[in-house]
Amino acid sequence: MPPPTVALANPEPQRLQAHRRIALPAGVLTGDPGKSPAPTAEARVFFSFRRRRRETRDCHVLPYFTFMTKLPLPLLLQPPAGGAATQLRSLLAPARRLAAMSAEAKTALVSGEYPSPVSPPYPAASKDVELRRAMTASARSAVFASADVVFEDEWLAVVNKPAGVYCDALLTALPRSAASGDSAIKPNLHLANRLDRDTSGLMIITKCNKVAGKLVKAFTEHKVKKTYLALCIGCPPTWEKIKICSGHGRSKHGAWRVYAMPDVGRSLPGGSVVRDMSTKFEVLGVNGKGKFREPYSFYRDDIEPITVQEKAADQTCNDDVKDSVILVRAYPQSGRTHQIRLHCQYLGFPIRGDVKYGGVIEWNGLECDGHALHAESLSFVHPVTGLPVTFQSPIPSWAKDFITAME
C-alpha cells in the first residue's frame, strides 16, 4: 500500500506560493511504525515562505509540522516514530529545523535519555593554555610566507604544514611554480583537508573547483588513507596493534568526547547525534626500545577490534613506568574531529602536550608549545589522472629524537 501524501500549500495569497506533494513514512500519522496509515488518511500542511529570508512559518504549534486533518487530535499529537522525525524535519527551513531539534533536546533532557560520555571533560588548566597557544599561532600565521611543498602539479599541491600555524595561512603562502600555469592568472585555491592548529604534516591544496569537489568527496567517503605519528606519555600498552571503535560527539559544554558504541545515533544536547569513529594503532617504541618501521598495508584486517562499551578503567602500572614515552602510529578509519587525540586519551596514554585531552603541559622541565601529533602520509587516487599516489612527509624533530634513541 503506498504511503499517504501531504499537499503543501500556502493559505495566504499575498505570500509566495509553494505547492508540493510529499510521501510520509509509515507511522507518521498513526504514531505506530508497525502500521501503515489508512489509505484515506490525508494531511495538509500550510507553509508561508518569505520572499527574502526564506523562513518557513507554520500556522500552529504542533510537533514538527502543522497538520490539518480528520484524524483524532490525540492521535495527531503523537510524535513521529523511528526516523520519521528526521525526515520531516529536513523539510523545514534552517531556523525552524533548529527549533525542532531544540524541542527534541528538551524532551530528551526531561526523560533523561541523553547518553553519557566515557571520556573526561577538559581540565580546568586547558583554557588558559589553549588561549595562549591560539594567540601565538595567530601571530605566526600572519607572517607565514612560504609553504613547504612536497608535490605539485597543475591541479593540486601537497604541502607540509608546520605545527602552530592555522591551515588557512597555507593558501597565501603557497609559492607560485611552473605547474600553476599562467602567472598572471591566480589559481582558485581550496583546502581539501584540514589539520588541527598544533598538528603538523601533509595537507592537500587544490587549484580548481572540480578537483576540490572530487577530493573533498574522497575524504568524506574515507577513500583517502592516512597515517599519523604521535608521541604519548602514560602507561605502556600491553598490545602491539589494536583497533578501537567508539562513539564520538560534542557534549553540552562544547567539548568533544568519546561515547560508547551502543550510543551511536542517539541525540545529544543541542540536537547533534553520536557518530561512530574507529582508529587502528600500532606501537613503534616505548622508552627508547623498539624499532621504527614503515606503515603496514592499509587493507590488512588482521587486527582484533575492541568496542568501547563503558568508561575506561583506571590505568594501574608501576610508578617507574606510568610516565613512559610511547611512539605510536595511528591509522584513522574515519575522519572525526580530534579522533586520534580522543582515542589516545581513552587508551591511557594521552599525546604529549595535548592539554585538552589529558596530556602533560610540561616535559623534562620545559613547557610544551603544542601537542606531538604529525600527519605522516596520504594515499589516494589522483582526481584527474586516476593513478594511485602516496605522499610521505619529513619526520618532525620530536619523532627523530625518539627514533634515534631506539637505534
CSV table of C-alpha atoms in Angstrom, one decimal:
chain,number,residue,atom,x,y,z
A,1,MET,CA,0.0,0.0,0.0
A,2,PRO,CA,1.6,3.3,-1.0
A,3,PRO,CA,2.1,5.9,1.8
A,4,PRO,CA,-0.3,8.8,2.0
A,5,THR,CA,0.8,12.1,0.5
A,6,VAL,CA,0.7,15.5,2.0
A,7,ALA,CA,-0.2,18.6,0.0
A,8,LEU,CA,1.9,21.6,0.9
A,9,ALA,CA,0.1,24.9,0.2
A,10,ASN,CA,0.0,28.5,1.3
A,11,PRO,CA,-3.3,29.9,2.6
A,12,GLU,CA,-2.0,33.5,2.3
A,13,PRO,CA,-2.4,34.7,-1.3
A,14,GLN,CA,0.0,37.7,-0.8
A,15,ARG,CA,2.8,35.3,0.1
A,16,LEU,CA,5.0,33.4,-2.3
A,17,GLN,CA,3.0,30.3,-3.3
A,18,ALA,CA,4.7,26.9,-2.9
A,19,HIS,CA,2.9,23.6,-3.7
A,20,ARG,CA,4.5,20.2,-3.3
A,21,ARG,CA,3.3,16.7,-2.6
A,22,ILE,CA,5.4,14.5,-0.4
A,23,ALA,CA,5.2,10.9,0.8
A,24,LEU,CA,5.0,10.5,4.5
A,25,PRO,CA,6.9,7.5,6.1
A,26,ALA,CA,4.8,4.7,7.6
A,27,GLY,CA,3.6,5.5,11.1
A,28,VAL,CA,3.8,9.3,10.9
A,29,LEU,CA,0.1,9.9,11.0
A,30,THR,CA,-0.7,7.0,13.3
A,31,GLY,CA,2.2,7.2,15.6
A,32,ASP,CA,2.8,3.4,15.1
A,33,PRO,CA,5.8,2.5,13.0
A,34,GLY,CA,4.4,-1.1,12.6
A,35,LYS,CA,1.2,0.0,10.9
A,36,SER,CA,0.7,1.9,7.7
A,37,PRO,CA,-1.8,4.8,7.7
A,38,ALA,CA,-5.2,4.3,6.4
A,39,PRO,CA,-5.5,4.8,2.6
A,40,THR,CA,-7.9,7.7,3.0
A,41,ALA,CA,-5.7,9.5,5.6
A,42,GLU,CA,-4.5,12.8,4.2
A,43,ALA,CA,-2.8,15.7,5.9
A,44,ARG,CA,-2.5,19.2,4.7
A,45,VAL,CA,0.5,21.3,5.8
A,46,PHE,CA,0.4,25.0,5.4
A,47,PHE,CA,3.7,26.9,4.9
A,48,SER,CA,4.4,30.5,4.1
A,49,PHE,CA,7.7,31.5,2.6
A,50,ARG,CA,9.0,35.0,3.0
A,51,ARG,CA,10.4,36.3,-0.3
A,52,ARG,CA,13.7,37.5,1.2
A,53,ARG,CA,14.5,35.4,4.2
A,54,ARG,CA,13.1,32.0,3.0
A,55,GLU,CA,11.9,31.4,6.6
A,56,THR,CA,9.3,28.8,7.0
A,57,ARG,CA,6.4,29.6,9.3
A,58,ASP,CA,3.7,27.1,10.4
A,59,CYS,CA,0.3,28.1,11.5
A,60,HIS,CA,0.0,26.3,14.8
A,61,VAL,CA,2.4,24.9,17.4
A,62,LEU,CA,2.3,21.2,16.8
A,63,PRO,CA,5.2,18.7,16.7
A,64,TYR,CA,7.4,19.3,13.7
A,65,PHE,CA,4.6,20.4,11.3
A,66,THR,CA,1.1,21.8,11.3
A,67,PHE,CA,-1.4,19.2,10.3
A,68,MET,CA,-5.0,19.9,9.2
A,69,THR,CA,-6.6,16.5,9.0
A,70,LYS,CA,-9.6,14.5,10.1
A,71,LEU,CA,-7.6,12.2,12.3
A,72,PRO,CA,-8.4,12.3,16.0
A,73,LEU,CA,-6.4,15.1,17.8
A,74,PRO,CA,-4.8,12.8,20.4
A,75,LEU,CA,-3.5,10.6,17.6
A,76,LEU,CA,-2.3,13.5,15.6
A,77,LEU,CA,-0.3,15.0,18.5
A,78,GLN,CA,1.8,11.8,18.9
A,79,PRO,CA,5.4,12.4,17.8
A,80,PRO,CA,6.5,10.6,14.6
A,81,ALA,CA,8.1,7.3,15.3
A,82,GLY,CA,11.5,6.0,14.3
A,83,GLY,CA,13.4,8.1,11.7
A,84,ALA,CA,10.2,9.9,10.6
A,85,ALA,CA,11.0,12.9,12.7
A,86,THR,CA,14.3,13.4,11.0
A,87,GLN,CA,12.7,13.0,7.5
A,88,LEU,CA,10.0,15.5,8.3
A,89,ARG,CA,12.4,18.0,10.0
A,90,SER,CA,14.6,18.1,6.8
A,91,LEU,CA,11.7,19.8,5.0
A,92,LEU,CA,11.8,22.8,7.4
A,93,ALA,CA,13.9,25.9,6.8
A,94,PRO,CA,17.1,26.2,8.9
A,95,ALA,CA,15.6,28.4,11.6
A,96,ARG,CA,12.6,26.0,12.1
A,97,ARG,CA,14.8,23.0,11.9
A,98,LEU,CA,17.0,24.2,14.8
A,99,ALA,CA,13.8,24.9,16.8
A,100,ALA,CA,12.6,21.4,16.2
A,101,MET,CA,16.0,20.0,17.2
A,102,SER,CA,15.9,22.1,20.4
A,103,ALA,CA,12.4,20.7,21.2
A,104,GLU,CA,13.8,17.2,20.8
A,105,ALA,CA,16.7,18.0,23.1
A,106,LYS,CA,14.4,19.4,25.8
A,107,THR,CA,12.3,16.2,25.6
A,108,ALA,CA,15.4,14.0,26.0
A,109,LEU,CA,16.6,16.1,28.9
A,110,VAL,CA,13.3,15.7,30.8
A,111,SER,CA,13.3,12.0,30.2
A,112,GLY,CA,17.0,11.5,31.0
A,113,GLU,CA,17.7,9.9,27.6
A,114,TYR,CA,21.0,11.6,26.8
A,115,PRO,CA,23.9,9.2,26.6
A,116,SER,CA,26.8,9.8,29.0
A,117,PRO,CA,30.4,10.3,27.6
A,118,VAL,CA,33.0,7.8,28.6
A,119,SER,CA,35.9,10.2,28.5
A,120,PRO,CA,36.6,13.0,30.9
A,121,PRO,CA,35.9,16.7,30.2
A,122,TYR,CA,38.5,19.3,29.5
A,123,PRO,CA,40.8,20.0,32.5
A,124,ALA,CA,40.5,23.5,34.0
A,125,ALA,CA,44.1,24.3,33.1
A,126,SER,CA,43.5,23.8,29.4
A,127,LYS,CA,41.6,27.1,29.0
A,128,ASP,CA,44.5,29.4,29.7
A,129,VAL,CA,47.0,27.2,27.9
A,130,GLU,CA,44.8,27.0,24.7
A,131,LEU,CA,44.2,30.7,24.7
A,132,ARG,CA,48.0,31.4,24.9
A,133,ARG,CA,48.7,28.9,22.1
A,134,ALA,CA,45.9,30.4,19.9
A,135,MET,CA,47.4,33.9,20.2
A,136,THR,CA,50.8,32.6,19.4
A,137,ALA,CA,49.5,30.7,16.3
A,138,SER,CA,47.6,33.8,15.1
A,139,ALA,CA,50.8,35.8,15.2
A,140,ARG,CA,52.8,33.1,13.4
A,141,SER,CA,50.1,32.6,10.7
A,142,ALA,CA,50.0,36.3,10.0
A,143,VAL,CA,53.7,36.3,9.0
A,144,PHE,CA,53.9,32.8,7.5
A,145,ALA,CA,55.2,33.4,4.0
A,146,SER,CA,56.5,30.1,2.4
A,147,ALA,CA,54.9,26.7,2.5
A,148,ASP,CA,57.0,23.5,2.2
A,149,VAL,CA,55.7,21.9,-1.0
A,150,VAL,CA,56.1,18.1,-1.1
A,151,PHE,CA,54.4,17.7,-4.6
A,152,GLU,CA,52.8,20.0,-7.1
A,153,ASP,CA,51.2,19.7,-10.5
A,154,GLU,CA,48.7,21.8,-12.4
A,155,TRP,CA,45.7,20.5,-10.4
A,156,LEU,CA,46.9,20.3,-6.8
A,157,ALA,CA,49.7,20.7,-4.4
A,158,VAL,CA,50.7,18.6,-1.3
A,159,VAL,CA,52.3,20.7,1.4
A,160,ASN,CA,53.9,20.0,4.8
A,161,LYS,CA,52.1,22.2,7.4
A,162,PRO,CA,54.2,23.2,10.4
A,163,ALA,CA,52.8,23.0,13.9
A,164,GLY,CA,51.4,26.1,15.5
A,165,VAL,CA,50.1,27.6,12.2
A,166,TYR,CA,46.5,27.8,11.1
A,167,CYS,CA,45.6,25.9,7.9
A,168,ASP,CA,44.3,29.0,6.0
A,169,ALA,CA,47.8,30.5,6.2
A,170,LEU,CA,49.0,27.9,3.7
A,171,LEU,CA,46.8,29.3,0.9
A,172,THR,CA,48.6,32.7,0.8
A,173,ALA,CA,52.0,31.1,1.5
A,174,LEU,CA,51.8,28.6,-1.4
A,175,PRO,CA,54.7,29.6,-3.8
A,176,ARG,CA,54.0,30.0,-7.5
A,177,SER,CA,55.6,27.5,-9.8
A,178,ALA,CA,55.5,26.5,-13.4
A,179,ALA,CA,52.8,23.9,-12.6
A,180,SER,CA,50.4,26.8,-11.8
A,181,GLY,CA,50.2,27.8,-15.4
A,182,ASP,CA,50.0,31.4,-16.4
A,183,SER,CA,51.5,33.5,-13.6
A,184,ALA,CA,49.0,36.3,-14.4
A,185,ILE,CA,46.1,34.1,-13.5
A,186,LYS,CA,45.5,33.5,-9.8
A,187,PRO,CA,44.5,29.8,-9.2
A,188,ASN,CA,41.3,29.1,-7.3
A,189,LEU,CA,42.9,27.5,-4.2
A,190,HIS,CA,41.0,25.3,-1.8
A,191,LEU,CA,41.9,23.2,1.2
A,192,ALA,CA,40.9,19.6,0.6
A,193,ASN,CA,41.6,18.6,4.2
A,194,ARG,CA,42.4,20.3,7.5
A,195,LEU,CA,44.6,19.7,10.4
A,196,ASP,CA,44.4,21.0,14.0
A,197,ARG,CA,46.3,24.1,14.8
A,198,ASP,CA,49.2,22.3,16.6
A,199,THR,CA,49.2,19.2,14.3
A,200,SER,CA,51.9,19.2,11.6
A,201,GLY,CA,52.0,17.2,8.4
A,202,LEU,CA,50.5,16.7,5.0
A,203,MET,CA,47.7,18.8,3.5
A,204,ILE,CA,46.3,19.0,0.0
A,205,ILE,CA,45.6,22.3,-1.7
A,206,THR,CA,43.6,22.1,-4.9
A,207,LYS,CA,43.7,24.7,-7.8
A,208,CYS,CA,40.2,24.4,-9.3
A,209,ASN,CA,36.7,23.8,-8.1
A,210,LYS,CA,36.2,20.5,-10.0
A,211,VAL,CA,39.3,18.9,-8.4
A,212,ALA,CA,38.4,20.3,-5.0
A,213,GLY,CA,34.9,18.7,-5.2
A,214,LYS,CA,36.4,15.3,-6.1
A,215,LEU,CA,38.9,15.3,-3.3
A,216,VAL,CA,36.5,16.6,-0.6
A,217,LYS,CA,34.2,13.7,-1.6
A,218,ALA,CA,37.1,11.2,-1.4
A,219,PHE,CA,37.9,12.5,2.1
A,220,THR,CA,34.2,12.3,3.1
A,221,GLU,CA,33.8,8.8,1.9
A,222,HIS,CA,37.1,7.8,3.7
A,223,LYS,CA,38.8,6.8,0.4
A,224,VAL,CA,41.9,8.8,1.4
A,225,LYS,CA,44.2,6.6,3.5
A,226,LYS,CA,46.1,8.5,6.2
A,227,THR,CA,48.7,7.7,8.9
A,228,TYR,CA,49.8,9.8,11.8
A,229,LEU,CA,52.7,9.7,14.3
A,230,ALA,CA,52.0,10.6,17.9
A,231,LEU,CA,54.3,10.8,20.9
A,232,CYS,CA,52.4,9.9,24.0
A,233,ILE,CA,53.0,9.9,27.8
A,234,GLY,CA,51.4,7.3,30.0
A,235,CYS,CA,51.2,3.6,30.9
A,236,PRO,CA,52.8,1.4,28.2
A,237,PRO,CA,50.2,-0.7,26.3
A,238,THR,CA,50.3,-4.5,26.6
A,239,TRP,CA,49.4,-4.9,22.9
A,240,GLU,CA,51.4,-4.1,19.7
A,241,LYS,CA,48.4,-3.5,17.4
A,242,ILE,CA,44.8,-2.7,18.1
A,243,LYS,CA,41.7,-1.3,16.5
A,244,ILE,CA,39.3,0.8,18.7
A,245,CYS,CA,35.7,1.5,17.8
A,246,SER,CA,33.7,4.1,19.7
A,247,GLY,CA,31.1,6.8,19.5
A,248,HIS,CA,32.0,10.5,19.0
A,249,GLY,CA,30.1,13.6,19.9
A,250,ARG,CA,30.1,17.1,21.4
A,251,SER,CA,28.8,17.5,24.9
A,252,LYS,CA,26.6,20.3,26.2
A,253,HIS,CA,29.7,22.3,27.1
A,254,GLY,CA,31.1,22.1,23.6
A,255,ALA,CA,33.8,19.5,24.3
A,256,TRP,CA,34.3,16.6,22.0
A,257,ARG,CA,34.0,13.3,24.0
A,258,VAL,CA,34.2,9.6,23.5
A,259,TYR,CA,30.9,7.7,23.7
A,260,ALA,CA,30.1,4.0,23.9
A,261,MET,CA,29.3,2.3,20.6
A,262,PRO,CA,25.7,1.4,21.6
A,263,ASP,CA,25.1,5.2,21.9
A,264,VAL,CA,25.8,5.8,18.2
A,265,GLY,CA,22.8,7.5,16.6
A,266,ARG,CA,21.4,8.9,19.9
A,267,SER,CA,20.7,12.6,20.3
A,268,LEU,CA,22.9,14.9,22.4
A,269,PRO,CA,22.1,18.4,23.8
A,270,GLY,CA,21.8,20.9,21.0
A,271,GLY,CA,20.4,18.4,18.5
A,272,SER,CA,23.6,16.7,17.4
A,273,VAL,CA,23.9,13.0,17.4
A,274,VAL,CA,26.6,10.5,18.5
A,275,ARG,CA,28.5,9.3,15.4
A,276,ASP,CA,30.9,6.3,15.0
A,277,MET,CA,34.6,6.5,14.8
A,278,SER,CA,37.4,3.9,14.6
A,279,THR,CA,41.2,4.0,14.7
A,280,LYS,CA,43.9,1.4,14.3
A,281,PHE,CA,47.1,1.9,16.4
A,282,GLU,CA,50.5,0.2,16.3
A,283,VAL,CA,53.2,0.7,18.9
A,284,LEU,CA,56.6,1.6,17.4
A,285,GLY,CA,58.6,2.1,20.6
A,286,VAL,CA,58.4,2.5,24.4
A,287,ASN,CA,61.1,4.4,26.4
A,288,GLY,CA,63.6,4.1,23.6
A,289,LYS,CA,63.0,0.4,23.0
A,290,GLY,CA,61.6,-0.7,19.7
A,291,LYS,CA,62.1,-0.4,16.0
A,292,PHE,CA,60.8,2.2,13.6
A,293,ARG,CA,59.1,0.6,10.6
A,294,GLU,CA,57.1,1.6,7.6
A,295,PRO,CA,53.3,1.6,7.7
A,296,TYR,CA,51.7,-1.7,7.0
A,297,SER,CA,49.2,-2.3,4.3
A,298,PHE,CA,46.0,-0.3,4.7
A,299,TYR,CA,43.9,-3.2,3.6
A,300,ARG,CA,45.0,-5.7,6.2
A,301,ASP,CA,42.3,-6.7,8.5
A,302,ASP,CA,44.1,-9.0,10.9
A,303,ILE,CA,43.7,-6.7,14.0
A,304,GLU,CA,41.2,-7.7,16.6
A,305,PRO,CA,39.0,-4.7,17.3
A,306,ILE,CA,37.8,-3.5,20.7
A,307,THR,CA,34.5,-1.8,21.1
A,308,VAL,CA,34.0,0.9,23.6
A,309,GLN,CA,31.2,-0.1,26.0
A,310,GLU,CA,31.9,1.9,29.1
A,311,LYS,CA,34.3,4.3,30.8
A,312,ALA,CA,38.0,3.4,30.5
A,313,ALA,CA,39.3,1.6,33.6
A,314,ASP,CA,41.9,3.5,35.6
A,315,GLN,CA,45.3,2.6,34.4
A,316,THR,CA,47.3,0.8,37.0
A,317,CYS,CA,51.0,0.4,36.5
A,318,ASN,CA,54.2,0.8,38.5
A,319,ASP,CA,55.5,4.3,39.3
A,320,ASP,CA,58.6,3.7,37.2
A,321,VAL,CA,56.6,3.2,34.0
A,322,LYS,CA,53.4,5.2,34.5
A,323,ASP,CA,55.1,8.1,32.7
A,324,SER,CA,56.5,6.1,29.8
A,325,VAL,CA,57.2,7.7,26.5
A,326,ILE,CA,55.4,5.9,23.7
A,327,LEU,CA,55.6,6.4,20.0
A,328,VAL,CA,52.5,5.2,18.1
A,329,ARG,CA,51.3,5.2,14.6
A,330,ALA,CA,47.6,5.8,14.0
A,331,TYR,CA,45.5,4.8,11.1
A,332,PRO,CA,42.2,6.6,11.3
A,333,GLN,CA,39.4,4.7,9.6
A,334,SER,CA,37.0,7.7,9.9
A,335,GLY,CA,37.6,11.5,10.0
A,336,ARG,CA,36.0,12.8,13.2
A,337,THR,CA,37.2,15.9,14.9
A,338,HIS,CA,40.1,15.2,17.3
A,339,GLN,CA,39.6,11.5,16.7
A,340,ILE,CA,43.2,10.3,17.4
A,341,ARG,CA,43.6,12.6,20.3
A,342,LEU,CA,40.4,11.3,21.9
A,343,HIS,CA,41.3,7.7,21.4
A,344,CYS,CA,44.8,8.1,22.8
A,345,GLN,CA,43.3,9.7,25.9
A,346,TYR,CA,40.8,6.8,26.2
A,347,LEU,CA,43.5,4.2,25.9
A,348,GLY,CA,45.5,5.7,28.8
A,349,PHE,CA,48.4,7.4,27.0
A,350,PRO,CA,47.4,11.0,26.0
A,351,ILE,CA,49.5,12.8,23.5
A,352,ARG,CA,52.3,14.8,24.9
A,353,GLY,CA,51.3,18.5,25.2
A,354,ASP,CA,47.6,17.8,24.5
A,355,VAL,CA,46.2,19.6,27.5
A,356,LYS,CA,42.6,19.3,26.3
A,357,TYR,CA,42.7,15.6,26.5
A,358,GLY,CA,44.9,14.9,29.5
A,359,GLY,CA,48.4,15.4,28.0
A,360,VAL,CA,51.2,16.8,30.1
A,361,ILE,CA,51.8,20.5,29.9
A,362,GLU,CA,55.5,20.3,30.9
A,363,TRP,CA,58.0,17.6,30.0
A,364,ASN,CA,61.6,17.4,31.1
A,365,GLY,CA,61.4,20.9,32.7
A,366,LEU,CA,60.1,22.6,29.5
A,367,GLU,CA,56.6,23.7,28.7
A,368,CYS,CA,55.1,22.1,25.6
A,369,ASP,CA,54.2,24.6,23.0
A,370,GLY,CA,51.8,22.2,21.3
A,371,HIS,CA,50.8,18.5,21.0
A,372,ALA,CA,53.1,16.0,19.4
A,373,LEU,CA,50.9,14.8,16.5
A,374,HIS,CA,52.1,14.6,12.9
A,375,ALA,CA,50.2,13.7,9.7
A,376,GLU,CA,52.7,11.3,8.2
A,377,SER,CA,51.3,10.1,4.9
A,378,LEU,CA,48.4,10.4,2.5
A,379,SER,CA,47.4,7.8,-0.1
A,380,PHE,CA,44.6,8.4,-2.7
A,381,VAL,CA,43.6,8.2,-6.3
A,382,HIS,CA,44.6,11.3,-8.2
A,383,PRO,CA,41.3,13.0,-9.1
A,384,VAL,CA,42.4,13.8,-12.7
A,385,THR,CA,44.9,11.1,-13.8
A,386,GLY,CA,43.2,8.3,-11.9
A,387,LEU,CA,46.5,6.9,-10.8
A,388,PRO,CA,47.1,5.9,-7.1
A,389,VAL,CA,49.5,8.2,-5.4
A,390,THR,CA,51.2,8.1,-2.0
A,391,PHE,CA,53.0,11.0,-0.3
A,392,GLN,CA,55.1,11.0,2.9
A,393,SER,CA,56.2,14.0,4.8
A,394,PRO,CA,59.5,14.6,6.6
A,395,ILE,CA,59.6,13.3,10.2
A,396,PRO,CA,59.3,16.0,12.8
A,397,SER,CA,62.2,16.7,15.3
A,398,TRP,CA,60.5,15.1,18.3
A,399,ALA,CA,60.0,11.9,16.3
A,400,LYS,CA,63.5,12.0,15.0
A,401,ASP,CA,64.9,12.2,18.6
A,402,PHE,CA,62.9,9.3,19.7
A,403,ILE,CA,63.8,7.1,16.7
A,404,THR,CA,67.5,8.0,17.1
A,405,ALA,CA,67.3,6.8,20.7
A,406,MET,CA,65.9,3.5,19.6
A,407,GLU,CA,68.7,2.8,17.2
